Structure formats: C-alpha cells, structure tokens
Short mmCIF file of C-alpha atoms and ligand atoms in Angstrom, two decimals:
data_model
loop_
_atom_site.label_atom_id
_atom_site.label_comp_id
_atom_site.label_asym_id
_atom_site.label_seq_id
_atom_site.Cartn_x
_atom_site.Cartn_y
_atom_site.Cartn_z
CA UNK A 353 22.36 -3.51 6.48
CA UNK A 354 18.68 -4.26 6.06
CA UNK A 355 16.44 -1.50 4.71
CA UNK A 356 14.05 -0.13 7.33
CA UNK A 357 10.39 -0.28 6.28
CA UNK A 358 7.43 1.62 7.74
CA UNK A 359 3.95 0.48 6.69
CA UNK A 360 0.84 2.67 6.73
CA UNK A 361 -2.56 1.00 6.99
CA UNK A 362 -6.18 2.01 7.46
CA UNK A 363 -7.93 -1.34 7.59
CA UNK A 364 -7.50 -4.98 8.46
CA UNK A 365 -3.96 -4.97 7.19
CA UNK A 366 -3.83 -8.22 5.26
CA UNK A 367 -1.28 -6.77 2.86
CA UNK A 368 0.73 -5.46 5.80
CA UNK A 369 0.74 -8.97 7.29
CA UNK A 370 1.88 -10.44 3.97
CA UNK A 371 4.79 -7.98 3.98
CA UNK A 372 5.65 -8.74 7.62
CA UNK A 373 5.52 -12.47 6.95
CA UNK A 374 7.92 -12.16 4.04
CA UNK A 375 10.29 -9.83 5.91
CA UNK A 376 10.29 -12.32 8.79
CA UNK A 377 12.29 -14.71 6.64
CA UNK A 378 16.00 -14.38 7.43
CA UNK A 379 17.20 -13.71 3.90
CA UNK A 380 15.10 -10.57 3.33
CA UNK A 381 16.85 -7.29 2.47
CA UNK A 382 14.39 -5.30 4.62
CA UNK A 383 12.90 -5.26 8.11
CA UNK A 384 9.68 -3.72 9.42
CA UNK A 385 10.28 -0.91 11.92
CA UNK A 386 6.80 0.60 12.21
CA UNK A 387 3.16 -0.01 11.34
CA UNK A 388 1.10 3.18 11.62
CA UNK A 389 -2.57 3.88 11.02
CA UNK A 390 -4.97 6.80 10.80
CA UNK A 391 -7.54 4.59 12.57
CA UNK A 392 -6.64 3.78 16.20
CA UNK A 393 -9.29 1.05 16.34
CA UNK A 394 -8.28 -0.88 13.25
CA UNK A 395 -7.56 -4.55 13.83
CA UNK A 396 -4.40 -4.27 11.72
CA UNK A 397 -2.57 -2.44 14.50
CA UNK A 398 -3.19 -5.23 16.99
CA UNK A 399 -2.03 -7.79 14.42
CA UNK A 400 1.18 -5.84 13.82
CA UNK A 401 1.81 -5.52 17.57
CA UNK A 402 1.22 -9.26 17.96
CA UNK A 403 3.86 -9.78 15.29
CA UNK A 404 6.27 -7.78 17.42
CA UNK A 405 6.35 -4.61 15.33
CA UNK A 406 6.20 -1.11 16.82
CA UNK A 407 2.82 0.50 16.12
CA UNK A 408 1.48 4.05 16.11
CA UNK A 409 -1.96 5.54 15.56
CA UNK A 410 -2.85 9.09 14.60
CA UNK A 411 -6.60 9.53 14.28
CA UNK A 412 -7.21 11.81 11.30
CA UNK A 413 -10.69 12.85 12.45
CA UNK A 414 -9.79 15.52 15.04
CA UNK A 415 -7.76 17.27 12.33
CA UNK A 416 -10.83 17.83 10.14
CA UNK A 417 -9.75 19.19 6.77
CA UNK A 418 -6.28 20.13 7.98
CA UNK A 419 -4.37 17.41 6.15
CA UNK A 420 -1.04 19.10 6.79
CA UNK A 421 -1.55 19.01 10.58
CA UNK A 422 -2.60 15.34 10.45
CA UNK A 423 0.44 14.50 8.37
CA UNK A 424 2.76 16.42 10.70
CA UNK A 425 1.53 14.30 13.61
CA UNK A 426 1.91 11.10 11.58
CA UNK A 427 5.33 12.19 10.39
CA UNK A 428 6.59 12.48 13.97
CA UNK A 429 6.12 8.73 14.40
CA UNK A 430 7.44 7.89 10.95
CA UNK A 431 10.62 9.96 11.25
CA UNK A 432 11.31 8.55 14.73
CA UNK A 433 11.38 5.07 13.16
CA UNK A 434 13.94 6.25 10.55
CA UNK A 435 12.50 4.28 7.64
CA UNK A 436 14.30 3.91 4.32
CA UNK A 437 11.08 2.79 2.60
CA UNK A 438 7.44 3.66 3.26
CA UNK A 439 4.79 1.14 2.16
CA UNK A 440 1.16 2.18 1.85
CA UNK A 441 -0.90 -0.97 2.40
CA UNK A 442 -4.58 -0.11 2.29
CA UNK A 443 -3.88 3.40 3.59
CA UNK A 444 -7.02 5.31 2.63
CA UNK A 445 -6.00 8.93 3.23
CA UNK A 446 -4.89 11.08 0.32
CA UNK A 447 -1.42 12.43 1.09
CA UNK A 448 -0.37 15.99 0.28
CA UNK A 449 2.44 16.68 -2.20
CA UNK A 450 4.57 18.00 0.68
CA UNK A 451 4.34 14.65 2.44
CA UNK A 452 4.85 12.62 -0.72
CA UNK A 453 7.82 14.67 -1.83
CA UNK A 454 9.67 13.86 1.39
CA UNK A 455 9.77 10.23 0.28
CA UNK A 456 10.36 10.50 -3.45
CA UNK A 457 11.51 7.15 -4.81
CA UNK A 458 11.05 5.55 -1.38
CA UNK A 459 7.26 5.22 -1.07
CA UNK A 460 5.26 2.31 -2.52
CA UNK A 461 1.52 1.75 -2.78
CA UNK A 462 -0.65 -1.21 -3.69
CA UNK A 463 -3.81 -0.45 -5.63
CA UNK A 464 -6.54 -2.96 -6.54
CA UNK A 465 -6.68 -2.35 -10.27
CA UNK A 466 -4.49 -2.64 -13.32
CA UNK A 467 -3.27 0.95 -13.32
CA UNK A 468 -3.51 3.23 -15.22
CA UNK A 469 -7.08 1.85 -15.26
CA UNK A 470 -9.31 2.87 -12.36
CA UNK A 471 -7.35 5.07 -9.99
CA UNK A 472 -9.36 6.02 -6.90
CA UNK A 473 -12.20 4.04 -5.34
CA UNK A 474 -14.65 1.28 -6.40
CA UNK A 475 -12.13 -0.29 -8.75
CA UNK A 476 -13.83 -3.69 -8.96
CA UNK A 477 -17.28 -2.27 -9.63
CA UNK A 478 -15.81 -0.09 -12.36
CA UNK A 479 -14.01 -3.03 -14.00
CA UNK A 480 -17.25 -5.04 -13.98
CA UNK A 481 -19.28 -2.11 -15.31
CA UNK A 482 -16.79 -1.68 -18.16
CA UNK A 483 -17.19 -5.34 -19.15
CA UNK A 484 -13.47 -6.03 -18.63
CA UNK A 485 -12.34 -9.61 -18.88
CA UNK A 486 -9.43 -9.19 -16.52
CA UNK A 487 -8.69 -7.24 -13.39
CA UNK A 488 -5.74 -7.23 -11.04
CA UNK A 489 -3.56 -5.15 -8.79
CA UNK A 490 -0.60 -2.83 -9.12
CA UNK A 491 2.32 -1.85 -6.92
CA UNK A 492 3.73 1.53 -7.87
CA UNK A 493 5.96 4.29 -6.59
CA UNK A 494 3.93 7.08 -5.03
CA UNK A 495 4.01 10.51 -6.63
CA UNK A 496 1.85 13.53 -5.79
CA UNK A 497 -0.72 12.38 -8.36
CA UNK A 498 -3.18 9.87 -6.87
CA UNK A 499 -2.52 6.24 -7.89
CA UNK A 500 0.05 7.34 -10.43
CA UNK A 501 3.80 6.88 -10.50
CA UNK A 502 6.15 4.26 -11.96
CA UNK A 503 4.72 0.75 -11.95
CA UNK A 504 6.82 -1.79 -10.03
CA UNK A 505 4.57 -4.80 -10.50
CA UNK A 506 1.19 -6.07 -11.58
CA UNK A 507 -0.76 -9.29 -11.10
CA UNK A 508 -3.62 -10.27 -13.39
CA UNK A 509 -6.88 -11.84 -12.26
CA UNK A 510 -9.45 -13.12 -14.77
CA UNK A 511 -12.97 -11.75 -14.35
CA UNK A 512 -15.57 -14.53 -14.24
CA UNK A 513 -19.11 -14.09 -15.61
CA UNK A 514 -20.63 -14.58 -12.15
CA UNK A 515 -18.27 -12.12 -10.42
CA UNK A 516 -19.55 -9.47 -8.05
CA UNK A 517 -17.37 -6.63 -6.75
CA UNK A 518 -16.86 -8.65 -3.54
CA UNK A 519 -15.92 -11.92 -5.20
CA UNK A 520 -13.53 -10.14 -7.54
CA UNK A 521 -12.03 -8.14 -4.66
CA UNK A 522 -11.37 -11.35 -2.75
CA UNK A 523 -9.51 -12.96 -5.66
CA UNK A 524 -7.54 -9.78 -6.37
CA UNK A 525 -6.59 -9.54 -2.68
CA UNK A 526 -5.09 -13.02 -2.84
CA UNK A 527 -2.86 -11.83 -5.66
CA UNK A 528 -2.00 -8.63 -3.77
CA UNK A 529 -0.56 -10.84 -1.05
CA UNK A 530 1.77 -12.44 -3.60
CA UNK A 531 2.64 -9.30 -5.51
CA UNK A 532 3.45 -6.79 -2.78
CA UNK A 533 6.00 -8.95 -0.92
CA UNK A 534 7.66 -9.89 -4.22
CA UNK A 535 7.96 -6.24 -5.24
CA UNK A 536 9.17 -5.03 -1.84
CA UNK A 537 11.79 -7.76 -1.68
CA UNK A 538 13.16 -6.73 -5.06
CA UNK A 539 12.81 -2.97 -4.42
CA UNK A 540 14.62 -3.19 -1.09
CA UNK A 541 17.48 -4.92 -2.88
CA UNK A 542 17.70 -1.92 -5.22
CA UNK A 543 15.99 -3.46 -8.25
CA UNK A 544 13.09 -1.45 -9.70
CA UNK A 545 12.44 -3.71 -12.69
CA UNK A 546 8.68 -4.38 -12.74
CA UNK A 547 7.38 -7.81 -11.78
CA UNK A 548 4.39 -9.24 -13.69
CA UNK A 549 2.55 -12.17 -12.11
C1 GAR B 602 -6.46 -3.68 -0.57
O1 GAR B 602 -7.28 -4.29 -1.53
C2 GAR B 602 -5.68 -2.54 -1.20
O2 GAR B 602 -5.28 -2.78 -2.51
C3 GAR B 602 -6.69 -1.44 -1.15
O3 GAR B 602 -7.32 -1.58 0.11
C4 GAR B 602 -7.29 -2.97 0.49
C5 GAR B 602 -6.67 -3.06 1.86
O4 GAR B 602 -6.76 -4.35 2.37
N1 GAR B 602 -6.07 -0.17 -1.29
C6 GAR B 602 -6.63 0.85 -1.92
O5 GAR B 602 -7.75 0.82 -2.40
C7 GAR B 602 -5.78 2.11 -1.96
N2 GAR B 602 -6.28 3.02 -2.91
P1 GAR B 602 -5.84 -4.81 3.59
O6 GAR B 602 -6.03 -3.77 4.70
O7 GAR B 602 -6.40 -6.13 3.99
O8 GAR B 602 -4.42 -4.87 3.13
#
C-alpha cells in the first residue's frame, strides 16, 4: 500500500511540483492525496490541480490571530484526505504545538538553510552577512519548535563571491528540488537515515 501524502504550500509550489513529479513515477512508495494552501490565489494550487491532485484552500486572513481556528479549518481538509505523511513545502504559517503534535514523526519540512543555522526568515541574507562559504537546504521532521527537529537530509551549495540573496536562493532552490523528493521517497519507505547531497 502506498503512503498517502498531503502537501501544504503558500507560494508557487516548485518543491510541491518536484514531489508530485517524483511520486508520479510508478515505483514510488507514496502518492499525493492533497495539496492545500493558506493562500487561495497562489499559483501552486492551480499547478497541483493541473497535475490531477485534489486541492484545498483555507485563507488564514479572516482568522486574524486565531491560529487554532485557522488550523481547525485546514485540518478538516487534511483529515478528510487521510494522509500518512504531511509535507510542508514553502508553507509560511507557523503551526501551533497542538497541530504539530497530531502528526509527530509524520510531518516533514524543507528549509532553505543548513539547519541548525538560520531558522526563520531571510536565510540567504543571513548566510551572506555572516560571510559563510557554503549554504544549502535541510529537510527535517517537524516538531513544535520552529525549524527544529531531526534532520532527514541536507544539500550543500557553495556561496560565490558575487552572490546576492536572490542568486543564492535560486541555486539553493535547485538543490531543494533534488533533496526533498529523495528524502520523501526514503522516508515513505520507512527509512529515516539522513541523506547528504
Ligand atoms: C523554498 O525555498 C522553501 O525552502 C522555503 O520557501 C520556498 C518555497 O518555494 N521555505 C521556507 O522558507 C520555510 N521556512 P516553492 O513554493 O517554490 O516550493
């Protein structure tokens, strides 16, 4: 039986598409059952629908600061899809511990830095400001602490002298598209050994 995967996005969804592409191959241990977003207008939802995956949108804005109410609405869609694994792929809302704890050991996130360096936002600017010579991305299990949790894979990207946050982000994103599918494929097969690219 294939593992059922729900993917949460906020943006263009290029990581989501990389995951869908890989799961589309016949020999994959998982299948996508839902792509959901907190932004009804994001282009990622249309791309997922075009790929034949069920989509859902729950706009977080009407909920204001009531994260629990937003999450309850989102959860209705997620639970209906009966996922075994939840993948955050550019999902830019902080999730409450109550939500996270429902999916302990079953929720993955991709973050554009070499964690534990630079949790949170502006990772590429911070790596450049620090004078780092390499950057990268991390896939990790999600715990209630932001951008924390066991590391399942990392990909390294050299920082070039002429790099700007945008140029670095673009090269890291290319590696994200290699790393996340590789980690999900292994994770869905029950193997949590980290992958280093
Ligand atoms: C990716 O770079 C991802 O690592 C980052 O947002 C981008 C989403 O791009 N995620 C975070 O910063 C989460 N803290 P995508 O929508 O094209 O996949």
